[in-house]
Amino acid sequence: GAGVSQTPSNKVTEKGKYVELRCDPISGHTALYWYRQSLGQGPEFLIYFQGTGAADDSGLPNDRFFAVRPEGSVSTLKIQRTERGDSAVYLCASSLRGERGGSTDTQYFGPGTRLTVL
Amino acid sequence: AQSVTQLDSQVPVFEEAPVELRCNYSSSVSVYLFWYVQYPNQGLQLLLKYLSGSTLVKGINGFEAEFNKSQTSFHLRKPSVHISDTAEYFCAVSLYSTLTFGKGTMLLVSP
C-alpha cells in the first residue's frame, strides 16, 4: 500500500514569504506527526494530531508556525513570515492510533520536504 | 523530560566487520526505545523497537539491540555489515506519543 507522502519535495522561498507543506498519511492512520530536521541534527518534534485535533503542539517554535488537519487525514503545516533559520527538512509521520501515556505504535515517515529560505 | 545521546557522529567500518552504534538515554520514567535508519534520499524506516520483555531485540536486516536499564543504554549491533548498510542511524525514545531523537550516527561501510 501507499506510504506517507509529502509535497512538495523541495521548496525554495524568500525571507518573509508564506509557505504551506502538505502531508498525506497512510490511509486509516489516526495519528499524524510533524518533525523538523536541521542539518546534522536528529528530527525534532513539532506537533502531533489525534484525528482532527492537535493533541500536542508544544514543539512549535513560535506563532509563525501553524498546522491543521481538518478532516482527520491530510495535514498542512503553515509557516508565516519565513526566516532563514526555518530552512530544514520537514518530516511527516503517521501511526495507527497513538496514545498518551506511552506509545508502542510504529511511526511511518514520509520522505520529507526540504525547505530553503533565501 | 527525556533525551538521547548518540556518542559517535560517524562510524567507519569495513565490509563484513561487526559494528556497534551506541545510544544512551535519560528519563525519569520508563520509556520505549527505537532505532530508525535513514538511507540516502529516503525517509526514516524503523529497524527495531524495545517495548518490554526480553532485553535483546532483533530487527530487520540482521540488526539487534540490547536494552540495559542500569546503564540506560540501547546499543545497536550487527555481526557482519554490508555496503548496503551505509546510512544514518537514529536512536529515539518515546514517553508519550512523540519521539525524541538523538543526533544520529552515520555508518560508513567500505569494501
mmCIF file with all atom_site columns, C-alpha atoms in Angstrom:
data_model
loop_
_atom_site.group_PDB
_atom_site.id
_atom_site.type_symbol
_atom_site.label_atom_id
_atom_site.label_alt_id
_atom_site.label_comp_id
_atom_site.label_asym_id
_atom_site.label_entity_id
_atom_site.label_seq_id
_atom_site.pdbx_PDB_ins_code
_atom_site.Cartn_x
_atom_site.Cartn_y
_atom_site.Cartn_z
_atom_site.occupancy
_atom_site.B_iso_or_equiv
_atom_site.pdbx_formal_charge
_atom_site.auth_seq_id
_atom_site.auth_comp_id
_atom_site.auth_asym_id
_atom_site.auth_atom_id
_atom_site.pdbx_PDB_model_num
ATOM 1   C CA . GLY A 1 1   ? 0.000   0.000  0.000  1.00 0.00 ? 1   GLY A CA 1
ATOM 2   C CA . ALA A 1 2   ? 0.932   3.643  -0.268 1.00 0.00 ? 2   ALA A CA 1
ATOM 3   C CA . GLY A 1 3   ? 3.161   5.105  2.389  1.00 0.00 ? 3   GLY A CA 1
ATOM 4   C CA . VAL A 1 4   ? 3.231   8.618  3.772  1.00 0.00 ? 4   VAL A CA 1
ATOM 5   C CA . SER A 1 5   ? 3.641   11.185 1.027  1.00 0.00 ? 5   SER A CA 1
ATOM 6   C CA . GLN A 1 6   ? 4.727   14.807 1.305  1.00 0.00 ? 6   GLN A CA 1
ATOM 7   C CA . THR A 1 7   ? 4.550   17.628 -1.177 1.00 0.00 ? 7   THR A CA 1
ATOM 8   C CA . PRO A 1 8   ? 6.441   19.445 -2.414 1.00 0.00 ? 8   PRO A CA 1
ATOM 9   C CA . SER A 1 9   ? 9.692   17.513 -2.094 1.00 0.00 ? 9   SER A CA 1
ATOM 10  C CA . ASN A 1 10  ? 11.617  20.768 -2.325 1.00 0.00 ? 10  ASN A CA 1
ATOM 11  C CA . LYS A 1 11  ? 10.532  24.323 -1.636 1.00 0.00 ? 11  LYS A CA 1
ATOM 12  C CA . VAL A 1 12  ? 12.670  27.408 -2.101 1.00 0.00 ? 12  VAL A CA 1
ATOM 13  C CA . THR A 1 13  ? 11.247  30.681 -0.865 1.00 0.00 ? 13  THR A CA 1
ATOM 14  C CA . GLU A 1 14  ? 12.363  34.152 0.068  1.00 0.00 ? 14  GLU A CA 1
ATOM 15  C CA . LYS A 1 15  ? 12.625  35.510 3.566  1.00 0.00 ? 15  LYS A CA 1
ATOM 16  C CA . GLY A 1 16  ? 9.303   36.906 4.716  1.00 0.00 ? 16  GLY A CA 1
ATOM 17  C CA . LYS A 1 17  ? 7.137   34.755 2.452  1.00 0.00 ? 17  LYS A CA 1
ATOM 18  C CA . TYR A 1 18  ? 4.391   32.330 3.492  1.00 0.00 ? 18  TYR A CA 1
ATOM 19  C CA . VAL A 1 19  ? 4.696   28.588 2.769  1.00 0.00 ? 19  VAL A CA 1
ATOM 20  C CA . GLU A 1 20  ? 2.478   25.541 3.087  1.00 0.00 ? 20  GLU A CA 1
ATOM 21  C CA . LEU A 1 21  ? 3.753   21.992 3.323  1.00 0.00 ? 21  LEU A CA 1
ATOM 22  C CA . ARG A 1 22  ? 1.393   19.076 2.787  1.00 0.00 ? 22  ARG A CA 1
ATOM 23  C CA . CYS A 1 23  ? 1.330   15.585 4.265  1.00 0.00 ? 23  CYS A CA 1
ATOM 24  C CA . ASP A 1 24  ? -0.798  12.620 3.165  1.00 0.00 ? 24  ASP A CA 1
ATOM 25  C CA . PRO A 1 25  ? -0.688  9.928  5.866  1.00 0.00 ? 25  PRO A CA 1
ATOM 26  C CA . ILE A 1 26  ? -1.226  6.228  5.433  1.00 0.00 ? 26  ILE A CA 1
ATOM 27  C CA . SER A 1 27  ? -4.915  5.532  4.993  1.00 0.00 ? 27  SER A CA 1
ATOM 28  C CA . GLY A 1 28  ? -6.585  4.644  8.284  1.00 0.00 ? 28  GLY A CA 1
ATOM 29  C CA . HIS A 1 29  ? -3.882  6.113  10.499 1.00 0.00 ? 29  HIS A CA 1
ATOM 30  C CA . THR A 1 30  ? -5.456  8.376  13.103 1.00 0.00 ? 30  THR A CA 1
ATOM 31  C CA . ALA A 1 31  ? -2.254  9.880  14.478 1.00 0.00 ? 31  ALA A CA 1
ATOM 32  C CA . LEU A 1 32  ? -0.110  12.311 12.481 1.00 0.00 ? 32  LEU A CA 1
ATOM 33  C CA . TYR A 1 33  ? 3.148   13.965 13.493 1.00 0.00 ? 33  TYR A CA 1
ATOM 34  C CA . TRP A 1 34  ? 5.320   16.756 12.152 1.00 0.00 ? 34  TRP A CA 1
ATOM 35  C CA . TYR A 1 35  ? 9.048   16.879 12.848 1.00 0.00 ? 35  TYR A CA 1
ATOM 36  C CA . ARG A 1 36  ? 11.800  19.221 11.674 1.00 0.00 ? 36  ARG A CA 1
ATOM 37  C CA . GLN A 1 37  ? 15.309  18.027 10.855 1.00 0.00 ? 37  GLN A CA 1
ATOM 38  C CA . SER A 1 38  ? 18.049  20.615 10.616 1.00 0.00 ? 38  SER A CA 1
ATOM 39  C CA . LEU A 1 39  ? 21.409  19.815 9.069  1.00 0.00 ? 39  LEU A CA 1
ATOM 40  C CA . GLY A 1 40  ? 23.439  17.482 11.262 1.00 0.00 ? 40  GLY A CA 1
ATOM 41  C CA . GLN A 1 41  ? 20.633  17.010 13.765 1.00 0.00 ? 41  GLN A CA 1
ATOM 42  C CA . GLY A 1 42  ? 18.032  14.393 14.513 1.00 0.00 ? 42  GLY A CA 1
ATOM 43  C CA . PRO A 1 43  ? 14.375  15.110 13.858 1.00 0.00 ? 43  PRO A CA 1
ATOM 44  C CA . GLU A 1 44  ? 12.736  17.417 16.400 1.00 0.00 ? 44  GLU A CA 1
ATOM 45  C CA . PHE A 1 45  ? 9.067   17.140 17.270 1.00 0.00 ? 45  PHE A CA 1
ATOM 46  C CA . LEU A 1 46  ? 6.772   19.983 16.212 1.00 0.00 ? 46  LEU A CA 1
ATOM 47  C CA . ILE A 1 47  ? 3.131   18.910 16.561 1.00 0.00 ? 47  ILE A CA 1
ATOM 48  C CA . TYR A 1 48  ? 1.005   15.792 16.900 1.00 0.00 ? 48  TYR A CA 1
ATOM 49  C CA . PHE A 1 49  ? -2.596  15.261 15.777 1.00 0.00 ? 49  PHE A CA 1
ATOM 50  C CA . GLN A 1 50  ? -5.006  12.650 17.032 1.00 0.00 ? 50  GLN A CA 1
ATOM 51  C CA . GLY A 1 51  ? -7.785  12.753 14.468 1.00 0.00 ? 51  GLY A CA 1
ATOM 52  C CA . THR A 1 52  ? -8.618  16.352 13.622 1.00 0.00 ? 52  THR A CA 1
ATOM 53  C CA . GLY A 1 53  ? -7.321  17.945 16.803 1.00 0.00 ? 53  GLY A CA 1
ATOM 54  C CA . ALA A 1 54  ? -3.810  18.887 17.823 1.00 0.00 ? 54  ALA A CA 1
ATOM 55  C CA . ALA A 1 55  ? -3.082  16.686 20.843 1.00 0.00 ? 55  ALA A CA 1
ATOM 56  C CA . ASP A 1 56  ? 0.319   18.246 21.463 1.00 0.00 ? 56  ASP A CA 1
ATOM 57  C CA . ASP A 1 57  ? 1.739   21.372 19.799 1.00 0.00 ? 57  ASP A CA 1
ATOM 58  C CA . SER A 1 58  ? 4.466   22.007 22.348 1.00 0.00 ? 58  SER A CA 1
ATOM 59  C CA . GLY A 1 59  ? 7.210   21.663 19.737 1.00 0.00 ? 59  GLY A CA 1
ATOM 60  C CA . LEU A 1 60  ? 6.096   24.539 17.520 1.00 0.00 ? 60  LEU A CA 1
ATOM 61  C CA . PRO A 1 61  ? 8.901   27.090 17.848 1.00 0.00 ? 61  PRO A CA 1
ATOM 62  C CA . ASN A 1 62  ? 6.745   30.224 17.715 1.00 0.00 ? 62  ASN A CA 1
ATOM 63  C CA . ASP A 1 63  ? 3.437   31.588 16.491 1.00 0.00 ? 63  ASP A CA 1
ATOM 64  C CA . ARG A 1 64  ? 4.641   31.794 12.884 1.00 0.00 ? 64  ARG A CA 1
ATOM 65  C CA . PHE A 1 65  ? 4.120   28.032 12.699 1.00 0.00 ? 65  PHE A CA 1
ATOM 66  C CA . PHE A 1 66  ? 0.667   26.534 12.462 1.00 0.00 ? 66  PHE A CA 1
ATOM 67  C CA . ALA A 1 67  ? -0.721  23.177 11.337 1.00 0.00 ? 67  ALA A CA 1
ATOM 68  C CA . VAL A 1 68  ? -4.184  21.889 10.508 1.00 0.00 ? 68  VAL A CA 1
ATOM 69  C CA . ARG A 1 69  ? -5.819  18.553 9.806  1.00 0.00 ? 69  ARG A CA 1
ATOM 70  C CA . PRO A 1 70  ? -9.442  19.485 9.127  1.00 0.00 ? 70  PRO A CA 1
ATOM 71  C CA . GLU A 1 71  ? -10.788 16.097 8.057  1.00 0.00 ? 71  GLU A CA 1
ATOM 72  C CA . GLY A 1 72  ? -8.509  13.842 10.056 1.00 0.00 ? 72  GLY A CA 1
ATOM 73  C CA . SER A 1 73  ? -6.386  12.735 7.120  1.00 0.00 ? 73  SER A CA 1
ATOM 74  C CA . VAL A 1 74  ? -4.313  15.247 5.116  1.00 0.00 ? 74  VAL A CA 1
ATOM 75  C CA . SER A 1 75  ? -2.394  17.795 7.153  1.00 0.00 ? 75  SER A CA 1
ATOM 76  C CA . THR A 1 76  ? -0.856  21.124 6.190  1.00 0.00 ? 76  THR A CA 1
ATOM 77  C CA . LEU A 1 77  ? 1.995   22.814 8.018  1.00 0.00 ? 77  LEU A CA 1
ATOM 78  C CA . LYS A 1 78  ? 1.921   26.555 7.514  1.00 0.00 ? 78  LYS A CA 1
ATOM 79  C CA . ILE A 1 79  ? 4.813   28.913 8.119  1.00 0.00 ? 79  ILE A CA 1
ATOM 80  C CA . GLN A 1 80  ? 4.299   32.672 8.029  1.00 0.00 ? 80  GLN A CA 1
ATOM 81  C CA . ARG A 1 81  ? 6.993   35.315 7.510  1.00 0.00 ? 81  ARG A CA 1
ATOM 82  C CA . THR A 1 82  ? 9.653   32.700 6.865  1.00 0.00 ? 82  THR A CA 1
ATOM 83  C CA . GLU A 1 83  ? 13.148  33.257 8.207  1.00 0.00 ? 83  GLU A CA 1
ATOM 84  C CA . ARG A 1 84  ? 16.461  31.795 7.088  1.00 0.00 ? 84  ARG A CA 1
ATOM 85  C CA . GLY A 1 85  ? 16.567  29.762 10.292 1.00 0.00 ? 85  GLY A CA 1
ATOM 86  C CA . ASP A 1 86  ? 13.436  27.912 9.178  1.00 0.00 ? 86  ASP A CA 1
ATOM 87  C CA . SER A 1 87  ? 15.475  26.152 6.477  1.00 0.00 ? 87  SER A CA 1
ATOM 88  C CA . ALA A 1 88  ? 15.335  22.428 7.238  1.00 0.00 ? 88  ALA A CA 1
ATOM 89  C CA . VAL A 1 89  ? 13.759  19.172 6.158  1.00 0.00 ? 89  VAL A CA 1
ATOM 90  C CA . TYR A 1 90  ? 10.194  18.919 7.439  1.00 0.00 ? 90  TYR A CA 1
ATOM 91  C CA . LEU A 1 91  ? 9.154   15.346 8.112  1.00 0.00 ? 91  LEU A CA 1
ATOM 92  C CA . CYS A 1 92  ? 5.674   13.969 8.499  1.00 0.00 ? 92  CYS A CA 1
ATOM 93  C CA . ALA A 1 93  ? 4.833   10.622 10.113 1.00 0.00 ? 93  ALA A CA 1
ATOM 94  C CA . SER A 1 94  ? 1.658   8.719  10.824 1.00 0.00 ? 94  SER A CA 1
ATOM 95  C CA . SER A 1 95  ? 0.726   5.853  13.102 1.00 0.00 ? 95  SER A CA 1
ATOM 96  C CA . LEU A 1 96  ? -2.309  3.686  13.571 1.00 0.00 ? 96  LEU A CA 1
ATOM 97  C CA . ARG A 1 97  ? -3.617  5.222  16.754 1.00 0.00 ? 97  ARG A CA 1
ATOM 98  C CA . GLY A 1 98  ? -1.150  6.976  19.022 1.00 0.00 ? 98  GLY A CA 1
ATOM 99  C CA . GLU A 1 99  ? -1.920  7.084  22.716 1.00 0.00 ? 99  GLU A CA 1
ATOM 100 C CA . ARG A 1 100 ? -0.974  9.369  25.538 1.00 0.00 ? 100 ARG A CA 1
ATOM 101 C CA . GLY A 1 101 ? 0.864   7.740  28.374 1.00 0.00 ? 101 GLY A CA 1
ATOM 102 C CA . GLY A 1 102 ? 3.257   5.805  26.159 1.00 0.00 ? 102 GLY A CA 1
ATOM 103 C CA . SER A 1 103 ? 3.001   4.801  22.568 1.00 0.00 ? 103 SER A CA 1
ATOM 104 C CA . THR A 1 104 ? 4.069   1.452  21.202 1.00 0.00 ? 104 THR A CA 1
ATOM 105 C CA . ASP A 1 105 ? 2.933   2.343  17.726 1.00 0.00 ? 105 ASP A CA 1
ATOM 106 C CA . THR A 1 106 ? 5.420   2.446  14.919 1.00 0.00 ? 106 THR A CA 1
ATOM 107 C CA . GLN A 1 107 ? 5.566   5.833  13.246 1.00 0.00 ? 107 GLN A CA 1
ATOM 108 C CA . TYR A 1 108 ? 5.878   5.663  9.466  1.00 0.00 ? 108 TYR A CA 1
ATOM 109 C CA . PHE A 1 109 ? 7.761   8.575  7.973  1.00 0.00 ? 109 PHE A CA 1
ATOM 110 C CA . GLY A 1 110 ? 7.410   10.331 4.670  1.00 0.00 ? 110 GLY A CA 1
ATOM 111 C CA . PRO A 1 111 ? 10.402  11.385 2.562  1.00 0.00 ? 111 PRO A CA 1
ATOM 112 C CA . GLY A 1 112 ? 10.240  14.958 3.824  1.00 0.00 ? 112 GLY A CA 1
ATOM 113 C CA . THR A 1 113 ? 10.034  18.424 2.319  1.00 0.00 ? 113 THR A CA 1
ATOM 114 C CA . ARG A 1 114 ? 13.307  20.302 2.079  1.00 0.00 ? 114 ARG A CA 1
ATOM 115 C CA . LEU A 1 115 ? 12.590  23.969 2.756  1.00 0.00 ? 115 LEU A CA 1
ATOM 116 C CA . THR A 1 116 ? 15.190  26.556 1.817  1.00 0.00 ? 116 THR A CA 1
ATOM 117 C CA . VAL A 1 117 ? 14.634  30.168 2.825  1.00 0.00 ? 117 VAL A CA 1
ATOM 118 C CA . LEU A 1 118 ? 16.858  32.588 0.932  1.00 0.00 ? 118 LEU A CA 1
ATOM 119 C CA . ALA B 2 1   ? 11.980  15.399 30.046 1.00 0.00 ? 1   ALA B CA 1
ATOM 120 C CA . GLN B 2 2   ? 13.823  12.711 28.166 1.00 0.00 ? 2   GLN B CA 1
ATOM 121 C CA . SER B 2 3   ? 16.932  12.991 25.999 1.00 0.00 ? 3   SER B CA 1
ATOM 122 C CA . VAL B 2 4   ? 19.020  10.750 23.777 1.00 0.00 ? 4   VAL B CA 1
ATOM 123 C CA . THR B 2 5   ? 22.775  10.808 23.265 1.00 0.00 ? 5   THR B CA 1
ATOM 124 C CA . GLN B 2 6   ? 24.449  9.103  20.342 1.00 0.00 ? 6   GLN B CA 1
ATOM 125 C CA . LEU B 2 7   ? 28.091  9.198  21.194 1.00 0.00 ? 7   LEU B CA 1
ATOM 126 C CA . ASP B 2 8   ? 29.504  8.784  17.694 1.00 0.00 ? 8   ASP B CA 1
ATOM 127 C CA . SER B 2 9   ? 28.625  11.064 14.792 1.00 0.00 ? 9   SER B CA 1
ATOM 128 C CA . GLN B 2 10  ? 30.383  8.771  12.316 1.00 0.00 ? 10  GLN B CA 1
ATOM 129 C CA . VAL B 2 11  ? 31.437  5.133  12.427 1.00 0.00 ? 11  VAL B CA 1
ATOM 130 C CA . PRO B 2 12  ? 33.626  3.886  9.571  1.00 0.00 ? 12  PRO B CA 1
ATOM 131 C CA . VAL B 2 13  ? 33.874  0.121  9.196  1.00 0.00 ? 13  VAL B CA 1
ATOM 132 C CA . PHE B 2 14  ? 34.963  -2.404 6.596  1.00 0.00 ? 14  PHE B CA 1
ATOM 133 C CA . GLU B 2 15  ? 32.500  -4.733 4.924  1.00 0.00 ? 15  GLU B CA 1
ATOM 134 C CA . GLU B 2 16  ? 31.825  -7.963 6.847  1.00 0.00 ? 16  GLU B CA 1
ATOM 135 C CA . ALA B 2 17  ? 33.175  -6.489 10.090 1.00 0.00 ? 17  ALA B CA 1
ATOM 136 C CA . PRO B 2 18  ? 30.975  -6.252 13.203 1.00 0.00 ? 18  PRO B CA 1
ATOM 137 C CA . VAL B 2 19  ? 29.635  -2.890 14.297 1.00 0.00 ? 19  VAL B CA 1
ATOM 138 C CA . GLU B 2 20  ? 28.107  -1.313 17.393 1.00 0.00 ? 20  GLU B CA 1
ATOM 139 C CA . LEU B 2 21  ? 26.347  2.038  17.375 1.00 0.00 ? 21  LEU B CA 1
ATOM 140 C CA . ARG B 2 22  ? 25.972  3.480  20.838 1.00 0.00 ? 22  ARG B CA 1
ATOM 141 C CA . CYS B 2 23  ? 22.903  5.110  22.326 1.00 0.00 ? 23  CYS B CA 1
ATOM 142 C CA . ASN B 2 24  ? 22.290  6.381  25.838 1.00 0.00 ? 24  ASN B CA 1
ATOM 143 C CA . TYR B 2 25  ? 19.103  7.916  27.082 1.00 0.00 ? 25  TYR B CA 1
ATOM 144 C CA . SER B 2 26  ? 17.945  9.809  30.121 1.00 0.00 ? 26  SER B CA 1
ATOM 145 C CA . SER B 2 27  ? 14.456  9.709  31.502 1.00 0.00 ? 27  SER B CA 1
ATOM 146 C CA . SER B 2 28  ? 12.950  9.814  34.965 1.00 0.00 ? 28  SER B CA 1
ATOM 147 C CA . VAL B 2 29  ? 10.349  7.220  33.963 1.00 0.00 ? 29  VAL B CA 1
ATOM 148 C CA . SER B 2 30  ? 10.231  4.125  31.798 1.00 0.00 ? 30  SER B CA 1
ATOM 149 C CA . VAL B 2 31  ? 10.247  4.809  28.094 1.00 0.00 ? 31  VAL B CA 1
ATOM 150 C CA . TYR B 2 32  ? 10.014  2.909  24.859 1.00 0.00 ? 32  TYR B CA 1
ATOM 151 C CA . LEU B 2 33  ? 13.164  2.767  22.722 1.00 0.00 ? 33  LEU B CA 1
ATOM 152 C CA . PHE B 2 34  ? 13.553  2.742  18.954 1.00 0.00 ? 34  PHE B CA 1
ATOM 153 C CA . TRP B 2 35  ? 16.212  2.631  16.261 1.00 0.00 ? 35  TRP B CA 1
ATOM 154 C CA . TYR B 2 36  ? 15.436  4.169  12.886 1.00 0.00 ? 36  TYR B CA 1
ATOM 155 C CA . VAL B 2 37  ? 17.575  4.113  9.729  1.00 0.00 ? 37  VAL B CA 1
ATOM 156 C CA . GLN B 2 38  ? 17.675  6.761  7.029  1.00 0.00 ? 38  GLN B CA 1
ATOM 157 C CA . TYR B 2 39  ? 19.135  5.680  3.701  1.00 0.00 ? 39  TYR B CA 1
ATOM 158 C CA . PRO B 2 40  ? 20.320  8.401  1.322  1.00 0.00 ? 40  PRO B CA 1
ATOM 159 C CA . ASN B 2 41  ? 17.392  10.334 -0.139 1.00 0.00 ? 41  ASN B CA 1
ATOM 160 C CA . GLN B 2 42  ? 14.852  8.185  1.672  1.00 0.00 ? 42  GLN B CA 1
ATOM 161 C CA . GLY B 2 43  ? 12.571  8.582  4.688  1.00 0.00 ? 43  GLY B CA 1
ATOM 162 C CA . LEU B 2 44  ? 13.187  7.187  8.150  1.00 0.00 ? 44  LEU B CA 1
ATOM 163 C CA . GLN B 2 45  ? 12.494  3.479  8.475  1.00 0.00 ? 45  GLN B CA 1
ATOM 164 C CA . LEU B 2 46  ? 12.039  1.546  11.721 1.00 0.00 ? 46  LEU B CA 1
ATOM 165 C CA . LEU B 2 47  ? 14.793  -1.006 12.404 1.00 0.00 ? 47  LEU B CA 1
ATOM 166 C CA . LEU B 2 48  ? 13.593  -2.284 15.760 1.00 0.00 ? 48  LEU B CA 1
ATOM 167 C CA . LYS B 2 49  ? 11.938  -1.243 18.991 1.00 0.00 ? 49  LYS B CA 1
ATOM 168 C CA . TYR B 2 50  ? 12.013  -2.198 22.661 1.00 0.00 ? 50  TYR B CA 1
ATOM 169 C CA . LEU B 2 51  ? 8.697   -2.104 24.468 1.00 0.00 ? 51  LEU B CA 1
ATOM 170 C CA . SER B 2 52  ? 9.075   -4.630 27.290 1.00 0.00 ? 52  SER B CA 1
ATOM 171 C CA . GLY B 2 53  ? 10.160  -8.192 27.982 1.00 0.00 ? 53  GLY B CA 1
ATOM 172 C CA . SER B 2 54  ? 13.408  -9.621 26.643 1.00 0.00 ? 54  SER B CA 1
ATOM 173 C CA . THR B 2 55  ? 16.166  -7.043 26.676 1.00 0.00 ? 55  THR B CA 1
ATOM 174 C CA . LEU B 2 56  ? 17.621  -8.338 23.392 1.00 0.00 ? 56  LEU B CA 1
ATOM 175 C CA . VAL B 2 57  ? 15.574  -7.109 20.464 1.00 0.00 ? 57  VAL B CA 1
ATOM 176 C CA . LYS B 2 58  ? 16.015  -8.354 16.915 1.00 0.00 ? 58  LYS B CA 1
ATOM 177 C CA . GLY B 2 59  ? 15.164  -6.143 13.977 1.00 0.00 ? 59  GLY B CA 1
ATOM 178 C CA . ILE B 2 60  ? 15.303  -6.092 10.219 1.00 0.00 ? 60  ILE B CA 1
ATOM 179 C CA . ASN B 2 61  ? 18.402  -6.564 8.075  1.00 0.00 ? 61  ASN B CA 1
ATOM 180 C CA . GLY B 2 62  ? 20.233  -8.586 10.755 1.00 0.00 ? 62  GLY B CA 1
ATOM 181 C CA . PHE B 2 63  ? 20.393  -5.774 13.331 1.00 0.00 ? 63  PHE B CA 1
ATOM 182 C CA . GLU B 2 64  ? 19.780  -6.280 17.028 1.00 0.00 ? 64  GLU B CA 1
ATOM 183 C CA . ALA B 2 65  ? 19.875  -4.061 20.102 1.00 0.00 ? 65  ALA B CA 1
ATOM 184 C CA . GLU B 2 66  ? 20.181  -4.665 23.805 1.00 0.00 ? 66  GLU B CA 1
ATOM 185 C CA . PHE B 2 67  ? 18.325  -2.671 26.412 1.00 0.00 ? 67  PHE B CA 1
ATOM 186 C CA . ASN B 2 68  ? 20.349  -2.093 29.569 1.00 0.00 ? 68  ASN B CA 1
ATOM 187 C CA . LYS B 2 69  ? 18.316  -0.326 32.220 1.00 0.00 ? 69  LYS B CA 1
ATOM 188 C CA . SER B 2 70  ? 21.134  0.099  34.732 1.00 0.00 ? 70  SER B CA 1
ATOM 189 C CA . GLN B 2 71  ? 23.331  1.780  32.142 1.00 0.00 ? 71  GLN B CA 1
ATOM 190 C CA . THR B 2 72  ? 20.405  3.500  30.410 1.00 0.00 ? 72  THR B CA 1
ATOM 191 C CA . SER B 2 73  ? 21.725  2.277  27.083 1.00 0.00 ? 73  SER B CA 1
ATOM 192 C CA . PHE B 2 74  ? 20.246  0.788  23.929 1.00 0.00 ? 74  PHE B CA 1
ATOM 193 C CA . HIS B 2 75  ? 23.199  -0.014 21.673 1.00 0.00 ? 75  HIS B CA 1
ATOM 194 C CA . LEU B 2 76  ? 22.644  -1.297 18.146 1.00 0.00 ? 76  LEU B CA 1
ATOM 195 C CA . ARG B 2 77  ? 24.754  -4.155 16.793 1.00 0.00 ? 77  ARG B CA 1
ATOM 196 C CA . LYS B 2 78  ? 25.284  -6.173 13.638 1.00 0.00 ? 78  LYS B CA 1
ATOM 197 C CA . PRO B 2 79  ? 27.774  -9.046 13.454 1.00 0.00 ? 79  PRO B CA 1
ATOM 198 C CA . SER B 2 80  ? 28.700  -8.517 9.799  1.00 0.00 ? 80  SER B CA 1
ATOM 199 C CA . VAL B 2 81  ? 27.874  -5.358 7.842  1.00 0.00 ? 81  VAL B CA 1
ATOM 200 C CA . HIS B 2 82  ? 27.291  -4.931 4.123  1.00 0.00 ? 82  HIS B CA 1
ATOM 201 C CA . ILE B 2 83  ? 27.983  -1.996 1.847  1.00 0.00 ? 83  ILE B CA 1
ATOM 202 C CA . SER B 2 84  ? 24.222  -1.505 1.665  1.00 0.00 ? 84  SER B CA 1
ATOM 203 C CA . ASP B 2 85  ? 24.106  -0.769 5.415  1.00 0.00 ? 85  ASP B CA 1
ATOM 204 C CA . THR B 2 86  ? 25.705  2.623  4.748  1.00 0.00 ? 86  THR B CA 1
ATOM 205 C CA . ALA B 2 87  ? 23.144  5.043  6.145  1.00 0.00 ? 87  ALA B CA 1
ATOM 206 C CA . GLU B 2 88  ? 22.378  7.298  9.091  1.00 0.00 ? 88  GLU B CA 1
ATOM 207 C CA . TYR B 2 89  ? 21.028  5.620  12.191 1.00 0.00 ? 89  TYR B CA 1
ATOM 208 C CA . PHE B 2 90  ? 18.890  7.376  14.784 1.00 0.00 ? 90  PHE B CA 1
ATOM 209 C CA . CYS B 2 91  ? 18.107  6.244  18.296 1.00 0.00 ? 91  CYS B CA 1
ATOM 210 C CA . ALA B 2 92  ? 14.846  7.549  19.762 1.00 0.00 ? 92  ALA B CA 1
ATOM 211 C CA . VAL B 2 93  ? 12.762  7.347  22.913 1.00 0.00 ? 93  VAL B CA 1
ATOM 212 C CA . SER B 2 94  ? 9.039   7.672  23.347 1.00 0.00 ? 94  SER B CA 1
ATOM 213 C CA . LEU B 2 95  ? 7.372   8.670  26.574 1.00 0.00 ? 95  LEU B CA 1
ATOM 214 C CA . TYR B 2 96  ? 4.051   9.825  25.272 1.00 0.00 ? 96  TYR B CA 1
ATOM 215 C CA . SER B 2 97  ? 3.235   9.536  21.610 1.00 0.00 ? 97  SER B CA 1
ATOM 216 C CA . THR B 2 98  ? 6.038   11.701 20.269 1.00 0.00 ? 98  THR B CA 1
ATOM 217 C CA . LEU B 2 99  ? 9.600   10.623 19.596 1.00 0.00 ? 99  LEU B CA 1
ATOM 218 C CA . THR B 2 100 ? 12.747  12.279 20.926 1.00 0.00 ? 100 THR B CA 1
ATOM 219 C CA . PHE B 2 101 ? 15.678  11.539 18.644 1.00 0.00 ? 101 PHE B CA 1
ATOM 220 C CA . GLY B 2 102 ? 19.423  11.572 19.042 1.00 0.00 ? 102 GLY B CA 1
ATOM 221 C CA . LYS B 2 103 ? 21.597  13.463 16.577 1.00 0.00 ? 103 LYS B CA 1
ATOM 222 C CA . GLY B 2 104 ? 22.283  10.340 14.546 1.00 0.00 ? 104 GLY B CA 1
ATOM 223 C CA . THR B 2 105 ? 25.301  8.189  13.684 1.00 0.00 ? 105 THR B CA 1
ATOM 224 C CA . MET B 2 106 ? 26.496  7.901  10.111 1.00 0.00 ? 106 MET B CA 1
ATOM 225 C CA . LEU B 2 107 ? 27.610  4.328  9.394  1.00 0.00 ? 107 LEU B CA 1
ATOM 226 C CA . LEU B 2 108 ? 30.115  4.255  6.549  1.00 0.00 ? 108 LEU B CA 1
ATOM 227 C CA . VAL B 2 109 ? 30.828  0.774  5.198  1.00 0.00 ? 109 VAL B CA 1
ATOM 228 C CA . SER B 2 110 ? 33.734  0.436  2.787  1.00 0.00 ? 110 SER B CA 1
ATOM 229 C CA . PRO B 2 111 ? 34.951  -2.569 0.805  1.00 0.00 ? 111 PRO B CA 1
#
